[in-house]
CSV table of C-alpha atoms and ligand atoms in Angstrom, one decimal:
chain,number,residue,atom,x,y,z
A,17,UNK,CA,-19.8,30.6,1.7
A,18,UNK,CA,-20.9,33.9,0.5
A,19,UNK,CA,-22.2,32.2,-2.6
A,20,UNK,CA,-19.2,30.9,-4.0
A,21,UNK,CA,-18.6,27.7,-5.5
A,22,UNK,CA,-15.6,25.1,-6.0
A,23,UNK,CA,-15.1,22.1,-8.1
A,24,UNK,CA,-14.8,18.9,-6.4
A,25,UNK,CA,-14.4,15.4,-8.0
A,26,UNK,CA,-17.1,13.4,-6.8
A,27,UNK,CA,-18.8,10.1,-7.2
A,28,UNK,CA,-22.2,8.3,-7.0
A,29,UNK,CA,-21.6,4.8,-6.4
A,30,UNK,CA,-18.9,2.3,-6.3
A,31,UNK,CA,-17.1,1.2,-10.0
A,32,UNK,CA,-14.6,1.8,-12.4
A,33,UNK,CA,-12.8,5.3,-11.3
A,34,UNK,CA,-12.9,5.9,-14.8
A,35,UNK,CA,-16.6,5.5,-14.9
A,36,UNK,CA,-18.1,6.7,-11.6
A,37,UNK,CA,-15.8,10.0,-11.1
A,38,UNK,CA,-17.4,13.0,-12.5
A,39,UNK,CA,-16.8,16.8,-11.6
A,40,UNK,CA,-19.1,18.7,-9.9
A,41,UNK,CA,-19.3,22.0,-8.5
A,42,UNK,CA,-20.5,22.7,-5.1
A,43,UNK,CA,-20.6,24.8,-2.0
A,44,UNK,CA,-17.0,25.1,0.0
A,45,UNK,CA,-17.9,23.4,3.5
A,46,UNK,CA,-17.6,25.8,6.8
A,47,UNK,CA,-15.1,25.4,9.3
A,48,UNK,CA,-17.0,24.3,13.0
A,49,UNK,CA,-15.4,25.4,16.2
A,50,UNK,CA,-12.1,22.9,16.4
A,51,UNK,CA,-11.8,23.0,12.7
A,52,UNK,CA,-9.8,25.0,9.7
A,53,UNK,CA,-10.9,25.8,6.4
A,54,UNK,CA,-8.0,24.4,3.5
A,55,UNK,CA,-7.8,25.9,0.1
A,56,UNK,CA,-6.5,22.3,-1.0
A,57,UNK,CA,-3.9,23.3,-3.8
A,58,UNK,CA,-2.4,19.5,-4.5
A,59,UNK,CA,-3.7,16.2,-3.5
A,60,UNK,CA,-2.1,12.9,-4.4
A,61,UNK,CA,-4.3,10.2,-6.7
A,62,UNK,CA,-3.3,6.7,-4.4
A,63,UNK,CA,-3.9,3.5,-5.5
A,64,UNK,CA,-6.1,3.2,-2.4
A,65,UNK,CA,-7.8,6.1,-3.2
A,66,UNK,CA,-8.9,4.3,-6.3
A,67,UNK,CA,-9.4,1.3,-4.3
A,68,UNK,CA,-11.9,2.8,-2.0
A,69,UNK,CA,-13.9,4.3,-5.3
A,70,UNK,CA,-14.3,1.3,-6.5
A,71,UNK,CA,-15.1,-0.7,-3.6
A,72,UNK,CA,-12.8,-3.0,-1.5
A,73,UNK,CA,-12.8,-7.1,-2.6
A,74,UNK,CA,-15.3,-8.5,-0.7
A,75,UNK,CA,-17.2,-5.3,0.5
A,76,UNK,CA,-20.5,-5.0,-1.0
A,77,UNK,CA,-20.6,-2.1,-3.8
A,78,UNK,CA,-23.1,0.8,-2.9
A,79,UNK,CA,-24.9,3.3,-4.6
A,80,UNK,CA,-24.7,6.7,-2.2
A,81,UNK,CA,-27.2,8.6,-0.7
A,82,UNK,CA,-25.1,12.0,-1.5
A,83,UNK,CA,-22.0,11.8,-3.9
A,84,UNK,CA,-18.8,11.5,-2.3
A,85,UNK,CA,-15.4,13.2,-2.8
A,86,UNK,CA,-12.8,11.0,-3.0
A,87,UNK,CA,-8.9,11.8,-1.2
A,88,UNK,CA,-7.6,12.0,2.9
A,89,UNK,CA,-4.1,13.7,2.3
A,90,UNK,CA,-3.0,16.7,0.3
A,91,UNK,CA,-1.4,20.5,1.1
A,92,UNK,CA,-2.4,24.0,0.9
A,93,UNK,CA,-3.0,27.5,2.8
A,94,UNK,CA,-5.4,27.8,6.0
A,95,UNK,CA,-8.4,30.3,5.0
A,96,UNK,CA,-10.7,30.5,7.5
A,97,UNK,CA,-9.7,29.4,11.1
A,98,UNK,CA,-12.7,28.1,13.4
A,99,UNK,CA,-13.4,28.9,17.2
A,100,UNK,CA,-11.0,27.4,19.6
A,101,UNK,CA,-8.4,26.8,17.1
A,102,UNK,CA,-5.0,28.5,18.8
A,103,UNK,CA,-2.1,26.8,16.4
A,104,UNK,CA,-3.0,27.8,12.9
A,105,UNK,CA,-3.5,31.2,11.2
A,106,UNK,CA,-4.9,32.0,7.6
A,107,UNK,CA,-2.4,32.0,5.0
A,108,UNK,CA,-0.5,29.5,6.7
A,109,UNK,CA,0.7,26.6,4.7
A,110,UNK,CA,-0.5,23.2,5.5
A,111,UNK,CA,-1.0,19.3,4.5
A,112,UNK,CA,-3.4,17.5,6.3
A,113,UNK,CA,-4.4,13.6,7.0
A,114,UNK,CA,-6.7,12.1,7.2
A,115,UNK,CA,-9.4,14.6,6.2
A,116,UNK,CA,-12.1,13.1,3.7
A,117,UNK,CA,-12.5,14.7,0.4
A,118,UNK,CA,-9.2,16.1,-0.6
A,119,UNK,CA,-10.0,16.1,-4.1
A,120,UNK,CA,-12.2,19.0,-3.6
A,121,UNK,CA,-10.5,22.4,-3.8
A,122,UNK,CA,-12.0,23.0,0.2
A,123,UNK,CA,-12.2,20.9,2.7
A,124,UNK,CA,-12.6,21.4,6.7
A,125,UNK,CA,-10.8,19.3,9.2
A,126,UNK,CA,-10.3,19.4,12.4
A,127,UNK,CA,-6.8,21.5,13.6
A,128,UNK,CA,-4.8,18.5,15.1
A,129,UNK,CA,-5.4,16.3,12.5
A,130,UNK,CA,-3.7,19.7,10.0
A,131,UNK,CA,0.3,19.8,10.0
A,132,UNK,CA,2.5,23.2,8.9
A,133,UNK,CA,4.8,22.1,5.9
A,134,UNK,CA,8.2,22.8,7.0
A,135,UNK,CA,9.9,25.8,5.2
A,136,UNK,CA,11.7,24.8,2.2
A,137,UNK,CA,9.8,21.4,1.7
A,138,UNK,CA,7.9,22.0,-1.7
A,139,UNK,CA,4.1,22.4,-2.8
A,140,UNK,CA,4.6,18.3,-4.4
A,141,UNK,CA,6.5,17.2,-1.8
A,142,UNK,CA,3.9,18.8,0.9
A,143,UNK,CA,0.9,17.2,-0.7
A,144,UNK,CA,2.9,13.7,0.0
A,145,UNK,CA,4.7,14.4,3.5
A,146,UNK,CA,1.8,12.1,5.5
A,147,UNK,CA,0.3,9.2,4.2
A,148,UNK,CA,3.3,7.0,2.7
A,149,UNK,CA,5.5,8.3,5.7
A,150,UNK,CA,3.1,7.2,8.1
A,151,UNK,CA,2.7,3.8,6.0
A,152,UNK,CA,5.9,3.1,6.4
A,153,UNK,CA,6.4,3.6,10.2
A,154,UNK,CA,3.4,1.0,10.1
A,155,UNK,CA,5.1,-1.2,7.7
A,156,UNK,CA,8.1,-1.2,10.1
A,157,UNK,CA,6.4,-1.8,12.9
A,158,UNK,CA,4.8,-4.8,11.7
A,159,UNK,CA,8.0,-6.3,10.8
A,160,UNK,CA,9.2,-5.6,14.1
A,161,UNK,CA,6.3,-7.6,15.8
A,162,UNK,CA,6.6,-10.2,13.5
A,163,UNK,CA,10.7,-10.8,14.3
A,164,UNK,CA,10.3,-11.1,17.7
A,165,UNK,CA,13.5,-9.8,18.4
A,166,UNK,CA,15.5,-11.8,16.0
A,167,UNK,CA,15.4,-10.2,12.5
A,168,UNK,CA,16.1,-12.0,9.3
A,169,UNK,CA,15.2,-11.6,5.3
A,170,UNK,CA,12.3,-10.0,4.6
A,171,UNK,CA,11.2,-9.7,1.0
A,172,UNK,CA,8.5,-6.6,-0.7
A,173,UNK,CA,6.7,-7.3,-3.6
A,174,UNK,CA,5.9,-3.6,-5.6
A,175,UNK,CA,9.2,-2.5,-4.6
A,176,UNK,CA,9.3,0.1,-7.2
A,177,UNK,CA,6.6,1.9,-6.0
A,178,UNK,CA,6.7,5.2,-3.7
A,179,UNK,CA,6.2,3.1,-0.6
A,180,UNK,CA,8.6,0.7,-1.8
A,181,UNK,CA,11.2,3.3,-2.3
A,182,UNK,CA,10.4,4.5,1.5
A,183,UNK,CA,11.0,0.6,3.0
A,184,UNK,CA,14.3,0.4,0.7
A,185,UNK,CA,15.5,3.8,2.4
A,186,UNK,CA,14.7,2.5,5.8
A,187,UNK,CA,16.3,-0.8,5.1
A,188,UNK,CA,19.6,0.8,4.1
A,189,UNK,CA,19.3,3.1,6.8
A,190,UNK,CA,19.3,0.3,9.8
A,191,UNK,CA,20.8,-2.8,7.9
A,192,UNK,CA,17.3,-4.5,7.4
A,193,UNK,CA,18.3,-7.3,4.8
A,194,UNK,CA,15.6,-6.7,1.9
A,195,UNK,CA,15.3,-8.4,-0.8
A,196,UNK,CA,12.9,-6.7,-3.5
A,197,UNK,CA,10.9,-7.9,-5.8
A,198,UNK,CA,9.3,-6.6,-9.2
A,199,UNK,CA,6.9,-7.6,-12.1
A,200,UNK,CA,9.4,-6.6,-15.0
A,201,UNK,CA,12.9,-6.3,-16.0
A,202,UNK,CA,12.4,-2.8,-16.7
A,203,UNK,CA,11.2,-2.5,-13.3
A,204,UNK,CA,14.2,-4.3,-11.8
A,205,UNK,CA,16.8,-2.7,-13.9
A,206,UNK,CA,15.8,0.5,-12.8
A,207,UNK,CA,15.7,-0.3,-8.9
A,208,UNK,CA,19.0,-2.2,-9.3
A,209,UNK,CA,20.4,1.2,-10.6
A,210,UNK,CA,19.1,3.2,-8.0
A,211,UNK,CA,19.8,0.9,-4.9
A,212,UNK,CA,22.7,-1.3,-6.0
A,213,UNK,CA,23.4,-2.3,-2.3
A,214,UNK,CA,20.0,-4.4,-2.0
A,215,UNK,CA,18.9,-7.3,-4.4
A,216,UNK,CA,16.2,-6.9,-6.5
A,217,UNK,CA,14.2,-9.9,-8.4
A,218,UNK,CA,11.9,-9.7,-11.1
A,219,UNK,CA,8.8,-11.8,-11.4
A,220,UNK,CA,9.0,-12.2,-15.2
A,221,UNK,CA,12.4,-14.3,-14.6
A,222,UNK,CA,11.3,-17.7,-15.1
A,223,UNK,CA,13.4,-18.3,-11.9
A,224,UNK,CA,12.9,-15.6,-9.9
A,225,UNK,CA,11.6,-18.1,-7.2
A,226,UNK,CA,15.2,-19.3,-6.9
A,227,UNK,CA,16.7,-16.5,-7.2
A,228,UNK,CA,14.6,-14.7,-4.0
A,229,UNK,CA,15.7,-18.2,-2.1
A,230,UNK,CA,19.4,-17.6,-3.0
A,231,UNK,CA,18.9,-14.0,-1.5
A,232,UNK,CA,17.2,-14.7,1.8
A,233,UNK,CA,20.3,-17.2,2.2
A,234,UNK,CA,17.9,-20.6,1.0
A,235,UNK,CA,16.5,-20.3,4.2
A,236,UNK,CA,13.4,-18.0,3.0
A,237,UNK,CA,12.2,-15.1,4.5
A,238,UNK,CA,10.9,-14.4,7.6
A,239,UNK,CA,8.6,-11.5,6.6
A,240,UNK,CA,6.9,-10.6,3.3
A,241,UNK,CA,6.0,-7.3,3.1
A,242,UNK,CA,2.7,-7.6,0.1
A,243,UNK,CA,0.7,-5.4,-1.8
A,244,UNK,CA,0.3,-7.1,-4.3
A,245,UNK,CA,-1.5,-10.5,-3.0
A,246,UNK,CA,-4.5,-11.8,-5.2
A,247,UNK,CA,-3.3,-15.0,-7.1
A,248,UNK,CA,0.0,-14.3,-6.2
A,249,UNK,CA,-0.5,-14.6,-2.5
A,250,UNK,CA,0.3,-18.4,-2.6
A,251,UNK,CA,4.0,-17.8,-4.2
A,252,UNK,CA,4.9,-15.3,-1.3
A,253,UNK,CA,3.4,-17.9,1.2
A,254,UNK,CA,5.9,-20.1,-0.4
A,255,UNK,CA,8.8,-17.9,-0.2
A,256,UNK,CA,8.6,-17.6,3.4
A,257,UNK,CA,10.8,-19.6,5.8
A,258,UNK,CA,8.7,-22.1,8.7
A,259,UNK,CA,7.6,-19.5,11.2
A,260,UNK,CA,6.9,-16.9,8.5
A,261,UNK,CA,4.6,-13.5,8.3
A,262,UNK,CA,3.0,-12.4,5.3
A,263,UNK,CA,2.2,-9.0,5.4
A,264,UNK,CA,-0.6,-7.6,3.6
A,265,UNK,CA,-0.9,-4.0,3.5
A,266,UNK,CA,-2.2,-3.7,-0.9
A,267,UNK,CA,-4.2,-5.2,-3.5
A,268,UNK,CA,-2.2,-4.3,-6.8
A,269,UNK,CA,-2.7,-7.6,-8.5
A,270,UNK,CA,-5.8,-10.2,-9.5
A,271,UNK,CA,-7.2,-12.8,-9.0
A,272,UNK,CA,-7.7,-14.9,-4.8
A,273,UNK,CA,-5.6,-16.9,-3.1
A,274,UNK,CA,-7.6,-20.0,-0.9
A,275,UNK,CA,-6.7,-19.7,2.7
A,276,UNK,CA,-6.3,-23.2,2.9
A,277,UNK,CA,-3.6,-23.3,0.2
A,278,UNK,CA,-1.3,-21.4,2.5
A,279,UNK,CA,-0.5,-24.3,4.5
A,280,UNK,CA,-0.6,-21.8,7.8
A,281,UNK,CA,-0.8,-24.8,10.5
A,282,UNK,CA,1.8,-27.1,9.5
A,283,UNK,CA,4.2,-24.5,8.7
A,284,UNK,CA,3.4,-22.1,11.7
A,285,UNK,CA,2.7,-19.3,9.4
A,286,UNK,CA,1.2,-15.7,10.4
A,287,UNK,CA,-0.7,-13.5,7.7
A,288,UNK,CA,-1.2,-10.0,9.0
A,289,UNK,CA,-3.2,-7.2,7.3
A,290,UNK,CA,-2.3,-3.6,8.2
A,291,UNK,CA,-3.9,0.0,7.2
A,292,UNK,CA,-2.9,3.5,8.5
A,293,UNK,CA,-7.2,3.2,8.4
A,294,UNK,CA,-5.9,2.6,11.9
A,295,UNK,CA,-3.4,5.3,12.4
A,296,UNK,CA,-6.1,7.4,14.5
A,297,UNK,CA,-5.6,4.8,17.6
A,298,UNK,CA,-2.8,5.5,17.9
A,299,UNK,CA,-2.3,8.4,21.2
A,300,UNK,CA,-1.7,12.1,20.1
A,301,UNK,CA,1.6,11.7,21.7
A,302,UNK,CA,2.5,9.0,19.1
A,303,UNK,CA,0.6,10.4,16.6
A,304,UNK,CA,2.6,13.8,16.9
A,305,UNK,CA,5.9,12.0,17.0
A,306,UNK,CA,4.5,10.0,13.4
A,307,UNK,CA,4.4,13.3,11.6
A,308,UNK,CA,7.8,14.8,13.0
A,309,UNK,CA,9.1,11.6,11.3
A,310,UNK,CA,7.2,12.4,8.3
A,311,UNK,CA,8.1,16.3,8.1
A,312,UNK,CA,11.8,15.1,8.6
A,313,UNK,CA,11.7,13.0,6.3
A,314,UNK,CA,9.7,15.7,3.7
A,315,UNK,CA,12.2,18.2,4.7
A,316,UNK,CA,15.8,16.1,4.3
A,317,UNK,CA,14.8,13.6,1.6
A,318,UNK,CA,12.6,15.0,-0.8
A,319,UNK,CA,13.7,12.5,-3.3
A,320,UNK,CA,12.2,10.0,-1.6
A,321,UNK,CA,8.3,11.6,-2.5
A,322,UNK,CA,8.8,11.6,-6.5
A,323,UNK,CA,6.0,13.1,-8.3
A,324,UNK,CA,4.8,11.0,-11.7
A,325,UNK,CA,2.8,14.2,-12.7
A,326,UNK,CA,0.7,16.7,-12.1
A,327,UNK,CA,-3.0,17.6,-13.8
A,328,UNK,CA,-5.7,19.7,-12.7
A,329,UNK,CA,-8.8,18.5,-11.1
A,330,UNK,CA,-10.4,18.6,-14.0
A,331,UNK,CA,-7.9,16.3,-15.8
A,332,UNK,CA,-9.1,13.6,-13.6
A,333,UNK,CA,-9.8,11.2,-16.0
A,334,UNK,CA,-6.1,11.7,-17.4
A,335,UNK,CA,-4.5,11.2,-13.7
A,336,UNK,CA,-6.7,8.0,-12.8
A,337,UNK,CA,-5.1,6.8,-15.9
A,338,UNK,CA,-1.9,7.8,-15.4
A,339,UNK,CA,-1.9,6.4,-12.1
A,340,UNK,CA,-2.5,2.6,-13.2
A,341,UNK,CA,0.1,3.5,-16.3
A,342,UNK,CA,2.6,0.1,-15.9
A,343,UNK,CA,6.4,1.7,-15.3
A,344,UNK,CA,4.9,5.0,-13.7
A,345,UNK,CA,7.8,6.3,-11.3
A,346,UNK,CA,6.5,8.5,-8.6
A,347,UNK,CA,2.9,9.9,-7.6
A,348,UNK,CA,0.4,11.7,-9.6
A,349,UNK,CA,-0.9,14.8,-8.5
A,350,UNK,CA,-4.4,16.2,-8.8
A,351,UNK,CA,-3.8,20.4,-8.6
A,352,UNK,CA,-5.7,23.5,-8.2
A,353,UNK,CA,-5.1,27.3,-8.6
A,354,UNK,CA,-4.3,28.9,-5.6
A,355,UNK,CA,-7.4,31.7,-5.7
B,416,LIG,N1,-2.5,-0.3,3.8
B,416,LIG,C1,-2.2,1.0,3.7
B,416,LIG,O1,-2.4,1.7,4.7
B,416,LIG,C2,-1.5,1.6,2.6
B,416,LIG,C3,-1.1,2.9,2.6
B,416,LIG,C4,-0.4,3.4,1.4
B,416,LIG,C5,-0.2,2.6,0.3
B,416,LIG,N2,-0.7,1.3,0.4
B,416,LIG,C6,-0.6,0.4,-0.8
B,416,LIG,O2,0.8,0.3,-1.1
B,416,LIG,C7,0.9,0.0,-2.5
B,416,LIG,C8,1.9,0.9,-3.1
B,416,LIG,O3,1.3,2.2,-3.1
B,416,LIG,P1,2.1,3.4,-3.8
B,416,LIG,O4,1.3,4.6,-3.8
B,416,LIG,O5,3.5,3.4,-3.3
B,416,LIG,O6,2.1,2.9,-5.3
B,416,LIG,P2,2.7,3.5,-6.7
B,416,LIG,O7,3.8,4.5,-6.4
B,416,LIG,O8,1.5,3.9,-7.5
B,416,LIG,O9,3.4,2.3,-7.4
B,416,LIG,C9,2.7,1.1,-7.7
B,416,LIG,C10,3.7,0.0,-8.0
B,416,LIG,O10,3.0,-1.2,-8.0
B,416,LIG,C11,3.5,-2.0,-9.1
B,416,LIG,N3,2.4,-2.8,-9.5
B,416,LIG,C12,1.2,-2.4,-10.0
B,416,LIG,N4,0.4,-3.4,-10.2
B,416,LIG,C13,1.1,-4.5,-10.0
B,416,LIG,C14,0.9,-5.9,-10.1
B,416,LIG,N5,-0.3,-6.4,-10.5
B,416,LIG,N6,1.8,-6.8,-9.7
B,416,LIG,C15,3.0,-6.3,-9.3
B,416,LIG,N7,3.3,-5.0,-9.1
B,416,LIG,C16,2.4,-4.2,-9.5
B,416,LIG,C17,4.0,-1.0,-10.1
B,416,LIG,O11,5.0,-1.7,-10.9
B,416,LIG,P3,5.4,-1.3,-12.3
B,416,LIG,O12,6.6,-0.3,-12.1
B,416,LIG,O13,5.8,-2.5,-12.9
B,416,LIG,O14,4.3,-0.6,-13.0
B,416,LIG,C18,4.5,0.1,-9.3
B,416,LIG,O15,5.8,-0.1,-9.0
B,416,LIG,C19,-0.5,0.0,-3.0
B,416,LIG,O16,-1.1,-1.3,-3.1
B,416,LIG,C20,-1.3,0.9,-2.0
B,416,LIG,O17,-2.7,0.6,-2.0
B,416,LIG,C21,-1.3,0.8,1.4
């Protein structure tokens, strides 16, 4: 592009985020016919994002043939439309998902997968309106399959994080009877503050096992929404009721879990992983009516997409950090100047 350059945060081979990320500078990519060029002005830094860096559990670690820039979601202004594009114009404002490498301060992506931010939702709240939104919609859904039409107690483990925050909203919003869980007192106090209407448990309670049985009503629960797992996969196994589903949609904690443990067969248990990996099977029609939810959602309840910070690209080192900070409230943002 007319010899100009951008900075993009890029990396060679799977490891440490800390270690692998680097900044380069690079070519902006050229929008195809179909596609829109994005001056990318925020970008969030998700756990999964770091997660993919470093390579998924079980997935072998690679060294690349090219670097790769990391990010799927962020906001910022159409530049350059492509042929056969009709909805967008330049200068338009825009967040898009999912549209690899994000943390670059261009990226092209195709026009339907590119969403107007509604006017008066902010530049943060923009760069957050798709991915957790559409995470919880496939959250929900997954608890709805796994009640069969009879709902009762479902727990979440990282309840204080901003996709936890999104399920406590919904729960209050149609009477889902959640019970949250935490790894700190801190953690709870704050929650219990912020949603007195729900119960919330901490982990670091020596009885916190009990105390999640008194709040599903001793019968357990009947869903377990997890991204936690690891070692504490076997505990959630064990909170829920005969029946059960654990759902596993994160990988926040350490250490495995044996399958076996789980007792699945004598207690009729169901362990289901989801991923909006697989929100693109869903139809255009459903996916169109997935980010109305999430632009609603952007536009009425912006304090439901709480930014932790924001740094420049170049402070990535600093945000990767920040991100994995224990008691971090919120999302951290990677930003960069608009021209
Ligand atoms: N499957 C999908 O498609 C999908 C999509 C989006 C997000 N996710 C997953 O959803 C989870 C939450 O994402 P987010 O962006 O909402 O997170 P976030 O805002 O960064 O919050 C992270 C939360 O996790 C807690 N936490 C961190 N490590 C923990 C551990 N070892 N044990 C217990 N709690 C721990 C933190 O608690 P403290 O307050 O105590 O620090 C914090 O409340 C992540 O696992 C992410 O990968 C999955």
């Amino acid at each position: 592009m007319d010899g100009r350059v951008m900075r993009a945060i890029v990396y060679d081979q799977h490891g440490q985020a800390g270690q692998v990320l680097r900044l380069s500078e690079q070519p902006p990519p050229a929008p195809s016919a179909g596609q829109v060029r994005v001056r990318v002005l925020s970008r969030p830094v998700h756990p999964g994002d770091l997660a993919g860096v470093e390579g998924f559990p079980g997935a072998p670690r690679q060294r690349f043939a090219a670097p790769r820039t990391p990010g799927l979601e962020g906001m910022g202004v159409v530049e350059t439309v492509g042929e056969d594009v009709r909805d967008l114009r330049s200068g338009q404002r825009v967040a898009f998902f999912p549209v690899p490498g994000a943390w670059g301060e261009f990226v092209t992506a195709p026009a339907e997968l590119v969403v107007p931010v509604p006017e008066g939702v902010s530049d943060e709240t923009a760069a957050l309106m798709l991915v957790n939104p559409l995470t919880l919609l496939t959250l929900l859904r997954a608890v709805e399959d796994a009640q069969h039409g009879q709902a009762g107690p479902v727990v979440q483990t990282a309840a204080g994080s901003s996709v936890g925050k999104l399920v406590i909203a919904a729960a209050l919003k149609h009477g889902i009877p959640l019970v949250n869980l935490v790894r700190s007192a801190t953690g709870a106090q704050t929650l219990r503050q912020r949603f007195p209407d729900l119960p919330t448990v901490s982990t670091a309670d020596a009885n916190w096992r009990a105390q999640v049985r008194d709040a599903t009503g001793g019968r357990g629960a009947q869903v377990v929404l997890d991204a936690v797992g690891g070692s504490l996969t076997g505990e959630l196994a064990g909170l829920l009721g005969d029946g059960g589903t654990l759902i596993t949609y994160g990988q926040l904690g350490s250490g495995s879990t044996p399958l076996e443990s789980l007792a699945l067969a004598p207690r009729g248990l169901t362990v289901r992983g989801v991923s909006i990996t697989r929100w693109l099977t869903r139809t255009p029609a459903e996916r169109t009516e997935d980010v109305a939810f999430a632009a609603r959602l952007a536009a009425t309840t912006p304090d439901l997409f709480e930014v932790a910070a924001d740094y420049d690209l170049a402070d990535f080192a600093k945000a990767v950090d920040h991100v994995r900070r224990p008691g971090k409230s919120g999302t951290v943002l990677l930003t960069s100047p608009a021209s």
